[in-house]
Structures are given as C-alpha cells and as structure tokens.
mmCIF file of C-alpha atoms in Angstrom:
data_model
loop_
_atom_site.group_PDB
_atom_site.id
_atom_site.type_symbol
_atom_site.label_atom_id
_atom_site.label_comp_id
_atom_site.label_asym_id
_atom_site.label_seq_id
_atom_site.Cartn_x
_atom_site.Cartn_y
_atom_site.Cartn_z
ATOM 1 C CA MET R 18 4.300 19.122 4.030
ATOM 2 C CA ARG R 19 5.467 17.665 7.352
ATOM 3 C CA GLN R 20 4.282 14.292 8.609
ATOM 4 C CA LYS R 21 1.482 14.595 11.183
ATOM 5 C CA VAL R 22 2.178 12.811 14.473
ATOM 6 C CA ILE R 23 -0.244 12.207 17.337
ATOM 7 C CA TYR R 24 1.498 11.896 20.697
ATOM 8 C CA LEU R 25 -0.685 9.908 23.086
ATOM 9 C CA ASP R 26 0.048 10.175 26.826
ATOM 10 C CA GLN R 27 -2.352 10.828 29.697
ATOM 11 C CA VAL R 28 0.302 12.507 31.860
ATOM 12 C CA ILE R 29 2.793 14.814 30.134
ATOM 13 C CA GLY R 30 5.851 15.016 32.375
ATOM 14 C CA PRO R 31 9.516 15.948 31.864
ATOM 15 C CA LEU R 32 10.381 12.857 29.789
ATOM 16 C CA SER R 33 7.445 13.358 27.443
ATOM 17 C CA ILE R 34 8.225 17.062 27.059
ATOM 18 C CA ASP R 35 11.725 16.200 25.832
ATOM 19 C CA ILE R 36 10.368 13.628 23.373
ATOM 20 C CA ILE R 37 7.591 15.882 22.061
ATOM 21 C CA ASN R 38 9.891 18.863 21.542
ATOM 22 C CA TYR R 39 12.380 16.606 19.737
ATOM 23 C CA PHE R 40 9.627 15.303 17.440
ATOM 24 C CA ASN R 41 8.282 18.808 16.918
ATOM 25 C CA ASN R 42 11.505 19.804 15.152
ATOM 26 C CA ARG R 43 10.730 17.183 12.504
ATOM 27 C CA TYR R 44 6.982 16.629 12.464
ATOM 28 C CA ASP R 45 3.656 18.388 12.902
ATOM 29 C CA VAL R 46 2.844 17.196 16.445
ATOM 30 C CA THR R 47 -0.525 17.090 18.186
ATOM 31 C CA CYS R 48 -0.450 15.992 21.810
ATOM 32 C CA LEU R 49 -3.480 14.246 23.352
ATOM 33 C CA TYR R 50 -3.151 14.353 27.132
ATOM 34 C CA GLY R 51 -5.042 14.584 30.406
ATOM 35 C CA GLU R 52 -2.543 16.243 32.731
ATOM 36 C CA TYR R 53 0.469 18.468 32.136
ATOM 37 C CA ILE R 54 3.205 18.525 34.782
ATOM 38 C CA SER R 55 5.081 21.784 34.308
ATOM 39 C CA THR R 56 8.875 21.738 34.553
ATOM 40 C CA HIS R 57 11.730 24.076 33.666
ATOM 41 C CA ASN R 58 11.572 22.595 30.179
ATOM 42 C CA GLN R 59 8.285 23.623 28.571
ATOM 43 C CA LEU R 60 6.418 22.266 25.563
ATOM 44 C CA SER R 61 7.088 24.237 22.402
ATOM 45 C CA ASP R 62 4.335 26.747 21.607
ATOM 46 C CA SER R 63 3.956 25.207 18.145
ATOM 47 C CA VAL R 64 2.851 21.850 19.574
ATOM 48 C CA LYS R 65 -0.917 21.445 19.241
ATOM 49 C CA LYS R 66 -2.443 20.362 22.546
ATOM 50 C CA VAL R 67 -5.778 18.602 23.069
ATOM 51 C CA LYS R 68 -6.714 18.088 26.717
ATOM 52 C CA LEU R 69 -8.847 15.079 27.616
ATOM 53 C CA ASN R 70 -9.654 13.662 31.070
ATOM 54 C CA LYS R 71 -7.192 13.797 33.971
ATOM 55 C CA TYR R 72 -5.361 10.795 35.434
ATOM 56 C CA LEU R 73 -6.756 9.908 38.878
ATOM 57 C CA ARG R 74 -4.317 8.386 41.390
ATOM 58 C CA SER R 75 -6.270 8.155 44.653
ATOM 59 C CA SER R 76 -7.487 4.550 44.206
ATOM 60 C CA THR R 77 -7.123 1.603 41.850
ATOM 61 C CA LEU R 78 -10.763 1.885 40.744
ATOM 62 C CA LYS R 79 -10.474 5.606 39.961
ATOM 63 C CA ARG R 80 -7.239 4.986 38.094
ATOM 64 C CA ILE R 81 -8.870 2.326 35.905
ATOM 65 C CA LEU R 82 -11.917 4.529 35.268
ATOM 66 C CA SER R 83 -9.680 7.442 34.259
ATOM 67 C CA TRP R 84 -7.791 5.099 31.903
ATOM 68 C CA ALA R 85 -11.078 4.008 30.327
ATOM 69 C CA GLY R 86 -12.188 7.626 29.931
ATOM 70 C CA PHE R 87 -8.935 8.624 28.231
ATOM 71 C CA PHE R 88 -9.096 5.587 25.948
ATOM 72 C CA THR R 89 -12.673 6.351 24.886
ATOM 73 C CA MET R 90 -12.127 10.078 24.351
ATOM 74 C CA SER R 91 -8.839 9.699 22.452
ATOM 75 C CA LEU R 92 -10.206 6.933 20.215
ATOM 76 C CA PHE R 93 -13.326 8.989 19.426
ATOM 77 C CA TYR R 94 -11.213 12.096 18.706
ATOM 78 C CA LEU R 95 -8.889 10.226 16.333
ATOM 79 C CA ILE R 96 -11.719 8.457 14.489
ATOM 80 C CA ILE R 97 -13.475 11.792 13.922
ATOM 81 C CA LYS R 98 -10.248 13.379 12.606
ATOM 82 C CA LYS R 99 -9.856 10.847 9.801
ATOM 83 C CA LYS R 100 -6.617 12.446 8.661
ATOM 84 C CA GLU R 101 -3.345 10.820 7.760
ATOM 85 C CA PHE R 102 -1.152 10.665 10.830
ATOM 86 C CA LYS R 103 1.198 8.401 12.747
ATOM 87 C CA ILE R 104 0.784 7.711 16.455
ATOM 88 C CA PHE R 105 3.516 7.628 19.076
ATOM 89 C CA ALA R 106 1.888 6.161 22.187
ATOM 90 C CA ILE R 107 3.182 6.070 25.737
ATOM 91 C CA THR R 108 1.594 3.236 27.722
ATOM 92 C CA ASN R 109 0.006 5.626 30.196
ATOM 93 C CA PRO R 110 -2.699 4.497 30.206
ATOM 94 C CA PRO R 111 -1.882 0.968 28.994
ATOM 95 C CA LEU R 112 -5.110 1.097 26.982
ATOM 96 C CA ASN R 113 -3.300 3.405 24.520
ATOM 97 C CA ILE R 114 -2.005 0.182 22.961
ATOM 98 C CA PHE R 115 -5.586 -0.756 22.066
ATOM 99 C CA THR R 116 -6.245 2.681 20.575
ATOM 100 C CA CYS R 117 -3.302 2.154 18.227
ATOM 101 C CA LEU R 118 -4.373 -1.378 17.321
ATOM 102 C CA PHE R 119 -7.978 -0.410 16.574
ATOM 103 C CA LEU R 120 -6.996 2.538 14.379
ATOM 104 C CA ASN R 121 -4.439 0.402 12.573
ATOM 105 C CA ARG R 122 -6.995 -2.310 11.826
ATOM 106 C CA LEU R 123 -9.747 0.174 10.893
ATOM 107 C CA PHE R 124 -7.792 2.756 8.902
ATOM 108 C CA GLY R 125 -4.248 1.428 8.498
ATOM 109 C CA VAL R 126 -2.795 4.008 10.901
ATOM 110 C CA LYS R 127 0.893 3.388 11.621
ATOM 111 C CA TYR R 128 2.151 3.622 15.180
ATOM 112 C CA SER R 129 5.078 3.194 17.565
ATOM 113 C CA LEU R 130 4.877 2.202 21.241
ATOM 114 C CA PHE R 131 6.928 3.339 24.229
ATOM 115 C CA ILE R 132 6.264 0.906 27.080
ATOM 116 C CA TYR R 133 6.802 2.355 30.560
ATOM 117 C CA ASP R 134 4.961 -0.326 32.547
ATOM 118 C CA LEU R 135 3.949 -3.883 31.669
ATOM 119 C CA TYR R 136 0.223 -4.578 31.825
ATOM 120 C CA PRO R 137 -1.664 -6.777 32.540
ATOM 121 C CA ASP R 138 1.409 -8.276 34.273
ATOM 122 C CA ALA R 139 1.199 -5.671 37.049
ATOM 123 C CA PHE R 140 -2.449 -6.505 37.782
ATOM 124 C CA VAL R 141 -1.646 -10.218 37.973
ATOM 125 C CA SER R 142 1.413 -9.650 40.197
ATOM 126 C CA TYR R 143 -0.622 -7.629 42.711
ATOM 127 C CA GLY R 144 -3.503 -10.077 42.776
ATOM 128 C CA TYR R 145 -6.072 -7.808 41.113
ATOM 129 C CA ALA R 146 -6.699 -10.429 38.433
ATOM 130 C CA ASN R 147 -6.091 -14.137 37.864
ATOM 131 C CA GLU R 148 -3.586 -15.155 35.190
ATOM 132 C CA LYS R 149 -6.101 -17.680 33.832
ATOM 133 C CA SER R 150 -9.092 -15.318 33.696
ATOM 134 C CA TRP R 151 -10.685 -14.587 30.328
ATOM 135 C CA LEU R 152 -9.994 -10.853 30.772
ATOM 136 C CA ILE R 153 -6.232 -11.328 31.204
ATOM 137 C CA LYS R 154 -6.069 -13.826 28.337
ATOM 138 C CA PHE R 155 -7.966 -11.431 26.081
ATOM 139 C CA TRP R 156 -5.758 -8.492 27.168
ATOM 140 C CA ARG R 157 -2.616 -10.480 26.362
ATOM 141 C CA PHE R 158 -4.102 -11.467 22.996
ATOM 142 C CA LEU R 159 -4.742 -7.810 22.113
ATOM 143 C CA ASN R 160 -1.255 -6.837 23.333
ATOM 144 C CA THR R 161 0.312 -9.473 21.073
ATOM 145 C CA LYS R 162 -1.663 -8.197 18.098
ATOM 146 C CA ALA R 163 -0.684 -4.593 18.886
ATOM 147 C CA TYR R 164 3.008 -5.476 19.220
ATOM 148 C CA THR R 165 2.911 -7.378 15.930
ATOM 149 C CA HIS R 166 1.555 -4.426 13.956
ATOM 150 C CA ALA R 167 3.700 -1.705 15.612
ATOM 151 C CA GLU R 168 6.450 -0.096 13.548
ATOM 152 C CA ASN R 169 8.702 0.429 16.590
ATOM 153 C CA ILE R 170 8.591 -0.756 20.196
ATOM 154 C CA TYR R 171 10.622 0.884 22.957
ATOM 155 C CA THR R 172 10.977 0.077 26.655
ATOM 156 C CA ILE R 173 12.868 1.716 29.508
ATOM 157 C CA SER R 174 14.797 -1.297 30.828
ATOM 158 C CA ASN R 175 16.528 -4.460 29.659
ATOM 159 C CA SER R 176 14.382 -6.613 31.947
ATOM 160 C CA MET R 177 11.234 -5.259 30.304
ATOM 161 C CA SER R 178 12.735 -5.791 26.847
ATOM 162 C CA ASN R 179 13.510 -9.400 27.780
ATOM 163 C CA LYS R 180 9.908 -9.964 28.844
ATOM 164 C CA LEU R 181 8.813 -8.776 25.392
ATOM 165 C CA LYS R 182 11.439 -10.681 23.392
ATOM 166 C CA ASP R 183 8.849 -13.007 21.810
ATOM 167 C CA VAL R 184 6.597 -10.290 20.347
ATOM 168 C CA GLY R 185 7.994 -10.743 16.834
ATOM 169 C CA HIS R 186 9.716 -7.354 16.880
ATOM 170 C CA VAL R 187 13.048 -5.918 17.878
ATOM 171 C CA VAL R 188 12.312 -4.205 21.198
ATOM 172 C CA LYS R 189 14.714 -1.330 21.767
ATOM 173 C CA THR R 190 15.723 -0.188 25.236
ATOM 174 C CA ILE R 191 15.946 3.578 25.668
ATOM 175 C CA PRO R 192 17.561 4.414 29.020
ATOM 176 C CA MET R 193 15.448 6.913 30.934
ATOM 177 C CA TRP R 194 16.817 10.321 31.776
ATOM 178 C CA ALA R 195 16.485 13.491 33.806
ATOM 179 C CA ASP R 196 17.219 17.118 32.986
ATOM 180 C CA THR R 197 20.899 17.167 33.926
ATOM 181 C CA HIS R 198 21.111 20.902 33.165
ATOM 182 C CA SER R 199 18.519 22.176 35.626
ATOM 183 C CA ILE R 200 19.027 19.342 38.126
ATOM 184 C CA LYS R 201 22.589 19.323 39.436
ATOM 185 C CA PRO R 202 24.386 19.043 42.784
ATOM 186 C CA ILE R 203 23.971 21.948 45.217
ATOM 187 C CA ASN R 204 26.055 22.343 48.368
ATOM 188 C CA LYS R 205 23.878 22.108 51.465
ATOM 189 C CA GLU R 206 24.940 25.579 52.595
ATOM 190 C CA ALA R 207 23.689 27.029 49.292
ATOM 191 C CA ASN R 208 20.422 25.083 49.235
ATOM 192 C CA TRP R 209 17.787 27.515 50.501
ATOM 193 C CA PHE R 210 15.102 24.772 50.529
ATOM 194 C CA ARG R 211 17.119 22.697 52.988
ATOM 195 C CA ASN R 212 17.957 25.801 55.026
ATOM 196 C CA GLU R 213 14.300 26.824 55.169
ATOM 197 C CA LEU R 214 13.435 23.452 56.704
ATOM 198 C CA GLN R 215 16.243 23.922 59.263
ATOM 199 C CA LEU R 216 17.957 20.724 58.138
ATOM 200 C CA ASN R 217 21.487 22.011 57.619
ATOM 201 C CA GLU R 218 22.776 20.343 60.770
ATOM 202 C CA LYS R 219 21.044 17.066 59.923
ATOM 203 C CA PHE R 220 21.922 14.024 57.835
ATOM 204 C CA VAL R 221 18.909 14.034 55.515
ATOM 205 C CA VAL R 222 17.391 10.834 54.110
ATOM 206 C CA LEU R 223 15.205 11.868 51.158
ATOM 207 C CA TYR R 224 12.292 10.082 49.520
ATOM 208 C CA SER R 225 10.783 12.161 46.712
ATOM 209 C CA GLY R 226 8.006 10.878 44.459
ATOM 210 C CA ASN R 227 4.750 8.953 44.435
ATOM 211 C CA PHE R 228 3.553 7.255 47.613
ATOM 212 C CA GLY R 229 1.972 4.486 45.527
ATOM 213 C CA GLU R 230 1.196 0.807 45.972
ATOM 214 C CA THR R 231 4.362 -0.378 44.223
ATOM 215 C CA HIS R 232 6.578 1.711 46.517
ATOM 216 C CA ASP R 233 7.757 0.058 49.733
ATOM 217 C CA LEU R 234 7.417 3.045 52.047
ATOM 218 C CA GLU R 235 6.773 0.724 54.985
ATOM 219 C CA SER R 236 10.471 -0.184 55.071
ATOM 220 C CA VAL R 237 11.509 3.471 54.940
ATOM 221 C CA ILE R 238 9.227 4.637 57.732
ATOM 222 C CA GLN R 239 10.273 1.584 59.800
ATOM 223 C CA ALA R 240 13.893 2.691 59.414
ATOM 224 C CA ALA R 241 12.822 6.119 60.704
ATOM 225 C CA ILE R 242 11.242 4.404 63.705
ATOM 226 C CA ASP R 243 14.420 2.357 64.317
ATOM 227 C CA LEU R 244 16.554 5.519 64.151
ATOM 228 C CA LYS R 245 14.254 7.930 65.986
ATOM 229 C CA ASP R 246 16.661 8.283 68.926
ATOM 230 C CA ILE R 247 19.564 9.354 66.678
ATOM 231 C CA ASP R 248 18.859 13.074 66.561
ATOM 232 C CA TYR R 249 21.183 14.007 63.697
ATOM 233 C CA ILE R 250 19.374 11.756 61.148
ATOM 234 C CA HIS R 251 16.213 13.183 59.599
ATOM 235 C CA PHE R 252 13.792 11.627 57.068
ATOM 236 C CA LEU R 253 12.164 13.863 54.444
ATOM 237 C CA PHE R 254 9.247 12.506 52.376
ATOM 238 C CA ILE R 255 8.112 14.663 49.433
ATOM 239 C CA GLY R 256 5.137 13.587 47.322
ATOM 240 C CA ASP R 257 1.634 12.209 47.490
ATOM 241 C CA GLY R 258 -0.344 9.031 46.960
ATOM 242 C CA LYS R 259 -2.250 6.191 48.536
ATOM 243 C CA LYS R 260 0.321 5.479 51.269
ATOM 244 C CA LYS R 261 0.403 9.041 52.608
ATOM 245 C CA LYS R 262 -2.213 8.102 55.193
ATOM 246 C CA MET R 263 -0.010 5.225 56.388
ATOM 247 C CA LEU R 264 2.964 7.583 56.795
ATOM 248 C CA ARG R 265 0.893 10.085 58.797
ATOM 249 C CA SER R 266 -0.419 7.274 61.001
ATOM 250 C CA LYS R 267 3.073 5.929 61.769
ATOM 251 C CA ILE R 268 4.382 9.411 62.580
ATOM 252 C CA LYS R 269 1.536 9.926 65.048
ATOM 253 C CA ASP R 270 1.643 6.427 66.579
ATOM 254 C CA TYR R 271 5.409 6.553 67.225
ATOM 255 C CA ASN R 272 5.618 10.294 67.909
ATOM 256 C CA LEU R 273 8.304 10.669 65.247
ATOM 257 C CA THR R 274 10.039 14.031 65.384
ATOM 258 C CA ASN R 275 12.664 12.899 62.882
ATOM 259 C CA VAL R 276 10.274 12.835 59.909
ATOM 260 C CA LYS R 277 8.793 15.541 57.683
ATOM 261 C CA VAL R 278 6.179 14.899 54.969
ATOM 262 C CA LEU R 279 5.751 17.570 52.308
ATOM 263 C CA PRO R 280 3.622 17.754 49.129
ATOM 264 C CA PHE R 281 5.100 17.694 45.628
ATOM 265 C CA GLN R 282 7.164 20.835 45.012
ATOM 266 C CA ASN R 283 6.585 23.192 42.082
ATOM 267 C CA GLU R 284 9.008 23.655 39.184
ATOM 268 C CA GLN R 285 10.858 26.522 40.892
ATOM 269 C CA LYS R 286 11.470 24.554 44.086
ATOM 270 C CA PHE R 287 12.096 21.136 42.563
ATOM 271 C CA PRO R 288 15.832 21.568 41.691
ATOM 272 C CA TYR R 289 16.385 22.446 45.364
ATOM 273 C CA SER R 290 14.085 19.830 46.916
ATOM 274 C CA ILE R 291 15.527 16.950 44.878
ATOM 275 C CA THR R 292 19.058 17.913 45.955
ATOM 276 C CA SER R 293 18.195 18.330 49.655
ATOM 277 C CA GLY R 294 19.110 14.784 50.725
ATOM 278 C CA ASP R 295 22.491 13.494 51.842
ATOM 279 C CA VAL R 296 21.233 10.114 50.709
ATOM 280 C CA SER R 297 18.145 9.422 48.597
ATOM 281 C CA ILE R 298 15.910 6.364 48.636
ATOM 282 C CA VAL R 299 14.106 4.576 45.800
ATOM 283 C CA THR R 300 11.796 1.682 46.589
ATOM 284 C CA LEU R 301 10.182 -0.881 44.327
ATOM 285 C CA ASP R 302 8.026 -3.752 45.476
ATOM 286 C CA GLU R 303 9.403 -7.167 44.493
ATOM 287 C CA LYS R 304 6.208 -7.853 42.534
ATOM 288 C CA ALA R 305 7.078 -4.953 40.231
ATOM 289 C CA ALA R 306 10.819 -5.667 40.021
ATOM 290 C CA GLU R 307 10.759 -6.551 36.300
ATOM 291 C CA LEU R 308 7.724 -4.465 35.366
ATOM 292 C CA SER R 309 8.893 -0.916 36.008
ATOM 293 C CA VAL R 310 11.821 1.409 36.786
ATOM 294 C CA PRO R 311 11.028 4.427 39.025
ATOM 295 C CA SER R 312 12.082 7.600 37.210
ATOM 296 C CA LYS R 313 13.157 9.256 40.482
ATOM 297 C CA VAL R 314 16.437 7.298 40.453
ATOM 298 C CA PHE R 315 17.595 9.292 37.415
ATOM 299 C CA TYR R 316 16.783 12.582 39.141
ATOM 300 C CA TYR R 317 18.810 11.447 42.147
ATOM 301 C CA MET R 318 21.708 10.702 39.802
ATOM 302 C CA ALA R 319 21.444 14.147 38.225
ATOM 303 C CA ALA R 320 21.360 15.635 41.729
ATOM 304 C CA GLY R 321 24.574 13.798 42.588
ATOM 305 C CA SER R 322 23.012 11.979 45.521
ATOM 306 C CA ALA R 323 24.128 8.726 47.110
ATOM 307 C CA ILE R 324 21.303 6.268 46.455
ATOM 308 C CA ILE R 325 19.804 3.440 48.482
ATOM 309 C CA THR R 326 17.443 1.205 46.530
ATOM 310 C CA VAL R 327 14.980 -1.080 48.305
ATOM 311 C CA SER R 328 14.154 -3.770 45.771
ATOM 312 C CA HIS R 329 14.765 -7.316 44.595
ATOM 313 C CA PRO R 330 18.506 -7.858 43.930
ATOM 314 C CA LYS R 331 17.786 -8.881 40.319
ATOM 315 C CA SER R 332 15.676 -5.812 39.562
ATOM 316 C CA GLU R 333 16.854 -3.253 37.024
ATOM 317 C CA LEU R 334 16.851 -0.737 39.859
ATOM 318 C CA ALA R 335 19.335 -2.744 41.938
ATOM 319 C CA GLN R 336 21.496 -3.369 38.884
ATOM 320 C CA LEU R 337 21.700 0.353 38.160
ATOM 321 C CA VAL R 338 23.259 1.309 41.496
ATOM 322 C CA GLU R 339 25.632 -1.641 41.257
ATOM 323 C CA LYS R 340 26.631 -0.792 37.678
ATOM 324 C CA TYR R 341 27.514 2.810 38.523
ATOM 325 C CA SER R 342 28.704 2.225 42.121
ATOM 326 C CA CYS R 343 26.511 5.062 43.297
ATOM 327 C CA GLY R 344 24.819 3.397 46.261
ATOM 328 C CA PHE R 345 23.527 0.198 47.798
ATOM 329 C CA ASN R 346 20.557 -2.094 47.305
ATOM 330 C CA ILE R 347 18.632 -3.436 50.299
ATOM 331 C CA SER R 348 16.606 -6.653 50.098
ATOM 332 C CA GLY R 349 15.472 -9.298 52.559
ATOM 333 C CA GLY R 350 15.238 -8.239 56.308
ATOM 334 C CA ARG R 351 14.923 -4.727 54.998
ATOM 335 C CA GLN R 352 14.148 -2.516 57.944
ATOM 336 C CA MET R 353 17.253 -3.154 60.032
ATOM 337 C CA LYS R 354 19.539 -3.399 57.000
ATOM 338 C CA LEU R 355 18.184 -0.094 55.717
ATOM 339 C CA ALA R 356 18.732 1.550 59.100
ATOM 340 C CA ASP R 357 22.251 0.087 59.278
ATOM 341 C CA CYS R 358 23.063 1.335 55.787
ATOM 342 C CA ILE R 359 21.890 4.862 56.644
ATOM 343 C CA ILE R 360 24.021 4.916 59.809
ATOM 344 C CA LYS R 361 27.039 3.645 57.866
ATOM 345 C CA LEU R 362 26.759 6.406 55.256
ATOM 346 C CA SER R 363 26.149 9.072 57.898
ATOM 347 C CA LYS R 364 29.430 8.139 59.612
ATOM 348 C CA ASP R 365 31.651 7.536 56.571
ATOM 349 C CA SER R 366 31.968 10.879 54.771
ATOM 350 C CA GLY R 367 34.603 9.530 52.369
ATOM 351 C CA LEU R 368 32.378 6.712 51.146
ATOM 352 C CA LEU R 369 29.396 9.061 50.929
ATOM 353 C CA GLU R 370 31.330 11.537 48.772
ATOM 354 C CA ASP R 371 32.538 8.768 46.427
ATOM 355 C CA LEU R 372 28.965 7.554 45.912
ATOM 356 C CA LYS R 373 27.752 11.100 45.239
ATOM 357 C CA GLN R 374 30.404 11.721 42.605
ATOM 358 C CA ASN R 375 29.721 8.370 40.935
ATOM 359 C CA SER R 376 26.023 9.190 40.889
ATOM 360 C CA ARG R 377 26.528 12.486 39.070
ATOM 361 C CA ARG R 378 28.925 10.817 36.616
ATOM 362 C CA ALA R 379 26.284 8.159 35.901
ATOM 363 C CA SER R 380 23.770 10.856 34.973
ATOM 364 C CA LYS R 381 25.621 11.580 31.720
ATOM 365 C CA PHE R 382 24.376 8.198 30.471
ATOM 366 C CA HIS R 383 20.831 9.211 31.428
ATOM 367 C CA SER R 384 20.610 12.707 29.940
ATOM 368 C CA PRO R 385 18.045 14.162 27.500
ATOM 369 C CA ASP R 386 20.406 13.213 24.641
ATOM 370 C CA ASN R 387 18.874 9.713 24.872
ATOM 371 C CA VAL R 388 15.807 11.045 23.079
ATOM 372 C CA LYS R 389 17.829 11.033 19.836
ATOM 373 C CA ASN R 390 17.618 7.228 19.803
ATOM 374 C CA ILE R 391 13.840 7.331 19.234
ATOM 375 C CA VAL R 392 12.435 7.182 15.715
ATOM 376 C CA ILE R 393 8.900 6.914 14.383
#
C-alpha cells in the first residue's frame, strides 16, 4: 500500500502542479487547496483534490482572513480524517506551518516544509507589526518549534536558507523553475499576441505578474513617464493587484499613450504574452530583498528575455541576473537609471541579443527537473 501524502497549499500554480504530479508517481496524494491556477501542465486525474476557501489578494486584511480560514478548515479536515499520512506543506498561507506542528504534537504526524516566503519577517519589514510585540515573539516561537520537528525543510533561495541556518536542521535550497517546454522564445513576427496589440514596430518593456505591495511598480511607471516622448518604446503591464489603481491613475494624470495595462492571460495566451517583451522587468521592494524571489524571473528566463531587475544589489534577484549575465539590476536613483537602461538596450541590438541568449541558457538550471531534488 502506498504512503498517503497530504499536499497543503492555498494556491495551486505551475510549481505546485509539477511537485504534486512528481509525488503522485510515488505516493497516494491528496491536495488541500483554495485556488487552482490552470496551466498547460495539469494535475494528474488520480490526485485527490479537496477545495477549501480561496486566497484573497485585494487587501492585507482580506489576505490574513483568507489565511485564517484556510488554516482552520485544513486543520479541522485533517483532524477528522485521523488516518496515517505525511504532510508536505507550502507556506502559502504561512499558517500551514502551524497546522503541521499541531498535528505532529497531537498525533505524531510527520511533515516537510517548503518555504516560499519568510513570515513574520515580512510583516515586520513592512511595518504591520513590531518586532518586540508578543504576537511576533509567539509566532517566531511556534516557527522554531515547527522547524525543529520537520523531517525536511526547503527554501527557494540561498538568502532565505541563510536566514534559517539556526533552526537546527539542514535547510535545502531548491532553485525555482518554469515550464521550459511550453515557455520558450518566439520571434516577434510569429507572436500573434504582440501582433494583435499592434506592438511589432515597438520596443516592448514587459511587466507580467502581481501588482502587489512588495513590487516596486512606481519606478516602472515613472520610467514610462520619463520616456513618454520616445514613441518607439512601449510599456506593457499584465496582471492584477493592489497597485493597479495607482497605475491607472498615473496613466490618466500624465496622459500616457505609451502604456497598456492588461489582465492576467489564460493558459492558451500565456506562452505568447510572457514572450511579448523585448526586455522584461522584475521588481522587488528592498524590504523583501531577502524574504522572497519573484517567480516571474524564471518565466522570463524560459522566454529568453533580457531582464532588468529593480531590487537591492544584494538580493537573490539581483544576484541571479549577474550570475547568468542575462540583464541588469537597478538600485538607488531608480527612475532615471531604469529609463537609461531601457534606452541603452533599445539602441544596442547586439547587447540585447546576448542577454536574451544568456537568459534562455540560464533556464536549463531552472527547469522542472529541479523537482527531483525534493523528498518527503
């Protein structure tokens, strides 16, 4: 009889689909989730799926409430089951760590953790909570207990692993990845998505992903303002989130005709939308520099795009583009430097092509094969 595994993740996206399908070849997998983001790679039909409450992104309060709901529902479900199983928990929501700890202490359930974001560090960094408050101290205490009793702990970056080096466990870094088979470079002439938007004669600066609090979209839209009189450069924002209203406001206030804002694209359009930029931008607020790595950078690599990162020079994000020589990192007086960098790449086709080729080459180190390094 195969080992039963509970996969705990409020949002099932491409990365989780790869992990779950890999586990499903070896274990009897049940997936507890709140939202399923469909991609070209689908969950195996033999995976048991239990849908709980959806992840809410529109405000910090709603996000926390949706975390609490998922925590309560998943814990109740697993207590009622009372069967022998192992848990593999993604820290989305971060309260999944507590679910694992409670079940381990109550019933001896074994578990492994995959840490995408560091909490409560993120709350402290953004001023939502005081480092010395009883809540943060108690949260850190529970985290330490959960790390101590975990069988395996994984993170997505070396900087995050270093922050967890004192947890009494070997913390393994698993480089993130994108689907390098369905996402690959497409010549602009063959990209119907780009053609449909009438951008073939433009130098397209792409931002694709969440418009969230940790993403410095202010610098990107300011660059669009600085370059609004250069008619061959066009900015394309694809996604949604809290800062969408700010983008719309700037476009209206400055009468920007060099900017388009589109919603997230479906699975059929995504391989074409993610490859529509001549250069692609990833931003990460300095407060989150060591707490997270935006997954979009790995999709840009798969797409063979030149990449500009807007982040602290010591962030994992900045180190990635430097390591693979696939772009540039912007920090400090960002707006003008970002605008200057875009102009430079738009005028130097040789440099641009070198960065694109290096980016695609880098993607082989961030392919779905990385899932084979995960054990439970």
